[in-house]
Every structure is written in C-alpha cells, then in structure tokens.
Amino acid sequence: MSDGGTGQAARTKRADALRNKKTLLDAAAAVFIASGVEAPVRDIAAEAGVGTGTIYRHFPTRAELIIAVYRHQVEACAQAGPALLASSPTPHTALARWIDLFVDFLVTKHGLAAVLQPDSSGFDSLHTYFLDTLAPVCAQLIDAAAEAGEVRPGLTAYELMRGVGNLCIGAEHDPRYDARRLVGLLVEGLRRPHDEAPTA
C-alpha cells in the first residue's frame, strides 16, 4: 500500500507552514521598520492578517520574534544580491538597489541591541552571522561594478557596509535627517569618473 498521498500531504503542510511563517516575519519586519521593535504585537498580527495568538504560537517572546526577523531579513538581503545583479541594467544599479534593501534591514536592526542586552553572546553570534552572510554578497556586487568600470576598484564590502551603517545610526529618531538620501550620495560617489580610465 502506497503512502505517497500521506507524504505529499505532509510536504504540503510543511510548505504551508513555511509560507505562513514567512508572512509573519515579513509583516513583523514592515511594522518594525515603520514603528520600531517595540511596536504592539496586535499591529504585526493586523499586518499579517492573523490573530495575535498565531504570533505568540510561533514566537512566544518578543526577543524570539526580533531574532527571527533579523535572520529572515539577513537571508532575504543575501538572496536579493544575485537576483538584482541578474535583473538590473548595470552592476552599479544592482549595487544601489541592494544597498537600499540593506538600509531597510539596518532600520530594523537598530532596536536589537537593547532587546538582547542581557545576552551579549547571542547578539555577538547574530552580528557574526550578519557579516558572514552579507559581506560576500556585497563584495560580489562591488566586484561586478568594478569589473564593468563603473566604480573605482579597491573598496571592500566591510568598508561600504560599515559606512552605510554609520550613516543610518539614529536616523529613525531625527526627522530632519534623511539617511537614505545620504546613503544614495555615498553610493553615487563610488562611481568612477568618466575621464578616469580603468587600470589594466
């Protein structure tokens, strides 16, 4: 007797569970970006179109939810790099679009330190995960733009990510400061001048 139907049902259930969890994490990320990591759970539930009980079933504590959003956004940001490189008209455009996503991620990340303060080792491991996952993606985009002659060679992914991060610090608390505009100027400033010939 074949259990193919049972196996298929189990796979469908797992796929549905993953989609549901992704929906919750996308909703939480959107609310965190708009309102900060202390936003009410009911706002996240409303964004996801579920009850608050569903949120608590998946993430019993706020810290667990924030960590899950953090990892989810790191993974989404990493996956976006190659996709943008394949779909954008130029590598520099792909880099600029990726940095825009990176800024969205940083806005969510800023509240993380306060939530995880009692567990500094947990924060350190997440920061290592963040660098190990995103730096290679950023480097791929920089290298592609440099090889295309669009940006000066020599810039490291760590330098660019650190620079963007510094421009974003405190931006959510100062309505007079537009971090995204400054980051855009930074990325535009990476361009190689037209009269500067690429080195062989």
mmCIF file of C-alpha atoms in Angstrom:
data_model
loop_
_atom_site.group_PDB
_atom_site.id
_atom_site.type_symbol
_atom_site.label_atom_id
_atom_site.label_comp_id
_atom_site.label_asym_id
_atom_site.label_seq_id
_atom_site.Cartn_x
_atom_site.Cartn_y
_atom_site.Cartn_z
ATOM 1 C CA MET A 1 0.000 0.000 0.000
ATOM 2 C CA SER A 2 1.495 3.321 -1.058
ATOM 3 C CA ASP A 3 1.851 6.155 1.422
ATOM 4 C CA GLY A 4 2.508 8.635 -1.383
ATOM 5 C CA GLY A 5 -0.637 10.556 -0.542
ATOM 6 C CA THR A 6 0.375 10.860 3.103
ATOM 7 C CA GLY A 7 3.866 12.005 2.164
ATOM 8 C CA GLN A 8 2.502 14.579 -0.251
ATOM 9 C CA ALA A 9 0.116 15.890 2.404
ATOM 10 C CA ALA A 10 2.991 16.217 4.879
ATOM 11 C CA ARG A 11 5.109 18.101 2.333
ATOM 12 C CA THR A 12 2.197 20.412 1.534
ATOM 13 C CA LYS A 13 1.653 21.053 5.249
ATOM 14 C CA ARG A 14 5.348 21.884 5.729
ATOM 15 C CA ALA A 15 5.313 24.213 2.716
ATOM 16 C CA ASP A 16 2.185 25.962 4.047
ATOM 17 C CA ALA A 17 3.807 26.338 7.484
ATOM 18 C CA LEU A 18 6.930 27.882 5.930
ATOM 19 C CA ARG A 19 4.819 30.301 3.859
ATOM 20 C CA ASN A 20 2.808 31.265 6.938
ATOM 21 C CA LYS A 21 5.967 31.864 8.946
ATOM 22 C CA LYS A 22 7.451 33.955 6.126
ATOM 23 C CA THR A 23 4.239 36.026 6.028
ATOM 24 C CA LEU A 24 4.522 36.669 9.773
ATOM 25 C CA LEU A 25 8.192 37.639 9.515
ATOM 26 C CA ASP A 26 7.580 39.924 6.526
ATOM 27 C CA ALA A 27 4.741 41.592 8.434
ATOM 28 C CA ALA A 28 6.858 41.994 11.578
ATOM 29 C CA ALA A 29 9.722 43.476 9.559
ATOM 30 C CA ALA A 30 7.376 46.006 7.914
ATOM 31 C CA VAL A 31 5.927 47.036 11.278
ATOM 32 C CA PHE A 32 9.383 47.258 12.897
ATOM 33 C CA ILE A 33 10.610 49.480 10.058
ATOM 34 C CA ALA A 34 7.570 51.745 10.407
ATOM 35 C CA SER A 35 7.175 51.778 14.208
ATOM 36 C CA GLY A 36 10.275 50.247 15.835
ATOM 37 C CA VAL A 37 10.845 46.892 17.501
ATOM 38 C CA GLU A 38 8.596 47.764 20.459
ATOM 39 C CA ALA A 39 5.536 48.005 18.182
ATOM 40 C CA PRO A 40 2.457 46.205 19.592
ATOM 41 C CA VAL A 41 2.048 42.575 18.572
ATOM 42 C CA ARG A 42 -1.531 43.393 17.501
ATOM 43 C CA ASP A 43 -0.086 45.691 14.800
ATOM 44 C CA ILE A 44 2.025 42.826 13.454
ATOM 45 C CA ALA A 45 -0.960 40.484 13.556
ATOM 46 C CA ALA A 46 -3.070 43.013 11.663
ATOM 47 C CA GLU A 47 -0.343 43.455 9.033
ATOM 48 C CA ALA A 48 -0.123 39.662 8.599
ATOM 49 C CA GLY A 49 -3.901 39.186 8.632
ATOM 50 C CA VAL A 50 -3.839 36.770 11.591
ATOM 51 C CA GLY A 51 -4.764 36.803 15.275
ATOM 52 C CA THR A 52 -2.219 37.697 17.961
ATOM 53 C CA GLY A 53 -2.373 34.100 19.210
ATOM 54 C CA THR A 54 -0.811 32.954 15.940
ATOM 55 C CA ILE A 55 2.157 35.287 16.511
ATOM 56 C CA TYR A 56 2.679 34.006 20.064
ATOM 57 C CA ARG A 57 2.383 30.392 18.937
ATOM 58 C CA HIS A 58 5.332 30.862 16.590
ATOM 59 C CA PHE A 59 7.287 33.349 18.731
ATOM 60 C CA PRO A 60 6.472 33.168 22.479
ATOM 61 C CA THR A 61 8.663 36.178 23.332
ATOM 62 C CA ARG A 62 9.425 39.485 21.629
ATOM 63 C CA ALA A 63 13.143 38.693 21.647
ATOM 64 C CA GLU A 64 12.489 35.460 19.719
ATOM 65 C CA LEU A 65 10.412 37.357 17.174
ATOM 66 C CA ILE A 66 13.057 40.061 16.716
ATOM 67 C CA ILE A 67 15.853 37.499 16.307
ATOM 68 C CA ALA A 68 13.748 35.599 13.757
ATOM 69 C CA VAL A 69 13.037 38.823 11.829
ATOM 70 C CA TYR A 70 16.737 39.696 11.938
ATOM 71 C CA ARG A 71 17.792 36.326 10.494
ATOM 72 C CA HIS A 72 14.933 36.389 7.966
ATOM 73 C CA GLN A 73 15.991 39.808 6.694
ATOM 74 C CA VAL A 74 19.660 38.805 6.521
ATOM 75 C CA GLU A 75 18.690 35.812 4.379
ATOM 76 C CA ALA A 76 16.364 37.890 2.172
ATOM 77 C CA CYS A 77 19.055 40.547 1.718
ATOM 78 C CA ALA A 78 21.608 37.885 0.795
ATOM 79 C CA GLN A 79 19.281 36.258 -1.748
ATOM 80 C CA ALA A 80 18.472 39.634 -3.305
ATOM 81 C CA GLY A 81 22.084 40.334 -4.322
ATOM 82 C CA PRO A 82 22.468 37.783 -7.143
ATOM 83 C CA ALA A 83 18.867 38.373 -8.253
ATOM 84 C CA LEU A 84 19.455 42.124 -8.569
ATOM 85 C CA LEU A 85 22.725 41.553 -10.402
ATOM 86 C CA ALA A 86 20.905 39.372 -12.925
ATOM 87 C CA SER A 87 17.920 41.700 -13.400
ATOM 88 C CA SER A 88 19.394 45.227 -13.172
ATOM 89 C CA PRO A 89 20.596 47.145 -16.245
ATOM 90 C CA THR A 90 24.094 47.648 -14.754
ATOM 91 C CA PRO A 91 26.081 46.273 -11.799
ATOM 92 C CA HIS A 92 26.142 49.745 -10.202
ATOM 93 C CA THR A 93 22.340 49.888 -10.365
ATOM 94 C CA ALA A 94 22.222 46.442 -8.750
ATOM 95 C CA LEU A 95 24.590 47.637 -6.015
ATOM 96 C CA ALA A 96 22.493 50.769 -5.364
ATOM 97 C CA ARG A 97 19.276 48.738 -5.182
ATOM 98 C CA TRP A 98 20.883 46.228 -2.846
ATOM 99 C CA ILE A 99 22.192 48.976 -0.565
ATOM 100 C CA ASP A 100 18.631 50.350 -0.419
ATOM 101 C CA LEU A 101 17.450 46.959 0.882
ATOM 102 C CA PHE A 102 20.388 46.925 3.286
ATOM 103 C CA VAL A 103 19.251 50.291 4.698
ATOM 104 C CA ASP A 104 15.772 48.824 5.310
ATOM 105 C CA PHE A 105 17.437 45.982 7.184
ATOM 106 C CA LEU A 106 19.550 48.354 9.291
ATOM 107 C CA VAL A 107 16.466 50.288 10.411
ATOM 108 C CA THR A 108 15.058 47.050 11.831
ATOM 109 C CA LYS A 109 18.399 46.015 13.321
ATOM 110 C CA HIS A 110 18.868 49.136 15.450
ATOM 111 C CA GLY A 111 16.446 48.031 18.169
ATOM 112 C CA LEU A 112 18.059 44.637 18.505
ATOM 113 C CA ALA A 113 20.903 45.564 20.878
ATOM 114 C CA ALA A 114 18.548 46.868 23.557
ATOM 115 C CA VAL A 115 16.369 43.759 23.388
ATOM 116 C CA LEU A 116 19.335 41.384 23.584
ATOM 117 C CA GLN A 117 21.419 43.350 26.073
ATOM 118 C CA PRO A 118 21.241 40.669 28.793
ATOM 119 C CA ASP A 119 22.520 38.106 26.271
ATOM 120 C CA SER A 120 25.542 39.732 24.658
ATOM 121 C CA SER A 121 26.816 36.386 23.370
ATOM 122 C CA GLY A 122 23.558 35.952 21.431
ATOM 123 C CA PHE A 123 23.960 39.377 19.891
ATOM 124 C CA ASP A 124 27.618 38.690 19.031
ATOM 125 C CA SER A 125 26.703 35.443 17.256
ATOM 126 C CA LEU A 126 24.000 37.232 15.249
ATOM 127 C CA HIS A 127 26.424 40.003 14.285
ATOM 128 C CA THR A 128 28.905 37.369 13.076
ATOM 129 C CA TYR A 129 26.123 35.676 11.106
ATOM 130 C CA PHE A 130 25.203 39.063 9.597
ATOM 131 C CA LEU A 131 28.764 39.767 8.436
ATOM 132 C CA ASP A 132 29.492 36.228 7.237
ATOM 133 C CA THR A 133 26.266 36.155 5.206
ATOM 134 C CA LEU A 134 26.085 39.662 3.745
ATOM 135 C CA ALA A 135 29.712 40.692 3.210
ATOM 136 C CA PRO A 136 30.288 38.135 0.395
ATOM 137 C CA VAL A 137 27.096 39.320 -1.368
ATOM 138 C CA CYS A 138 28.146 42.963 -1.103
ATOM 139 C CA ALA A 139 31.636 42.038 -2.340
ATOM 140 C CA GLN A 140 30.151 40.273 -5.387
ATOM 141 C CA LEU A 141 28.197 43.421 -6.295
ATOM 142 C CA ILE A 142 31.189 45.728 -5.769
ATOM 143 C CA ASP A 143 33.460 43.458 -7.812
ATOM 144 C CA ALA A 144 30.925 43.270 -10.663
ATOM 145 C CA ALA A 145 30.629 47.072 -10.743
ATOM 146 C CA ALA A 146 34.427 47.461 -10.636
ATOM 147 C CA GLU A 147 34.914 44.921 -13.439
ATOM 148 C CA ALA A 148 32.353 46.840 -15.520
ATOM 149 C CA GLY A 149 34.409 50.006 -14.989
ATOM 150 C CA GLU A 150 31.558 51.694 -13.095
ATOM 151 C CA VAL A 151 33.252 52.117 -9.710
ATOM 152 C CA ARG A 152 36.824 52.562 -8.558
ATOM 153 C CA PRO A 153 38.491 49.299 -7.558
ATOM 154 C CA GLY A 154 39.796 48.681 -4.048
ATOM 155 C CA LEU A 155 36.695 49.279 -1.925
ATOM 156 C CA THR A 156 35.932 46.404 0.435
ATOM 157 C CA ALA A 157 32.470 45.166 1.334
ATOM 158 C CA TYR A 158 33.192 45.728 5.022
ATOM 159 C CA GLU A 159 34.116 49.379 4.403
ATOM 160 C CA LEU A 160 30.957 50.066 2.414
ATOM 161 C CA MET A 161 28.649 48.235 4.837
ATOM 162 C CA ARG A 162 30.280 49.967 7.814
ATOM 163 C CA GLY A 163 29.953 53.365 6.105
ATOM 164 C CA VAL A 164 26.284 52.814 5.277
ATOM 165 C CA GLY A 165 25.656 51.600 8.820
ATOM 166 C CA ASN A 166 27.245 54.701 10.317
ATOM 167 C CA LEU A 167 25.099 56.957 8.129
ATOM 168 C CA CYS A 168 21.967 55.187 9.386
ATOM 169 C CA ILE A 169 22.686 55.449 13.120
ATOM 170 C CA GLY A 170 19.980 57.436 14.906
ATOM 171 C CA ALA A 171 18.200 58.349 11.673
ATOM 172 C CA GLU A 172 14.856 56.987 12.864
ATOM 173 C CA HIS A 173 14.830 59.481 15.768
ATOM 174 C CA ASP A 174 15.666 62.611 13.748
ATOM 175 C CA PRO A 175 13.039 63.742 11.220
ATOM 176 C CA ARG A 176 15.448 66.396 9.872
ATOM 177 C CA TYR A 177 17.951 63.733 8.805
ATOM 178 C CA ASP A 178 17.357 61.632 5.689
ATOM 179 C CA ALA A 179 19.817 58.759 5.949
ATOM 180 C CA ARG A 180 18.615 57.191 2.716
ATOM 181 C CA ARG A 181 19.479 60.355 0.768
ATOM 182 C CA LEU A 182 22.977 60.437 2.281
ATOM 183 C CA VAL A 183 23.480 56.744 1.539
ATOM 184 C CA GLY A 184 22.377 57.415 -2.051
ATOM 185 C CA LEU A 185 25.019 60.141 -2.336
ATOM 186 C CA LEU A 186 27.624 57.745 -0.939
ATOM 187 C CA VAL A 187 26.763 55.038 -3.474
ATOM 188 C CA GLU A 188 26.694 57.574 -6.312
ATOM 189 C CA GLY A 189 30.096 58.818 -5.172
ATOM 190 C CA LEU A 190 31.566 55.364 -5.752
ATOM 191 C CA ARG A 191 31.281 55.891 -9.495
ATOM 192 C CA ARG A 192 34.495 56.099 -11.487
ATOM 193 C CA PRO A 193 34.808 59.486 -13.230
ATOM 194 C CA HIS A 194 34.257 59.212 -16.996
ATOM 195 C CA ASP A 195 37.721 60.607 -17.688
ATOM 196 C CA GLU A 196 39.432 58.096 -15.397
ATOM 197 C CA ALA A 197 40.475 55.100 -17.444
ATOM 198 C CA PRO A 198 40.233 51.644 -15.839
ATOM 199 C CA THR A 199 43.575 50.128 -14.893
ATOM 200 C CA ALA A 200 44.671 47.094 -16.852
#
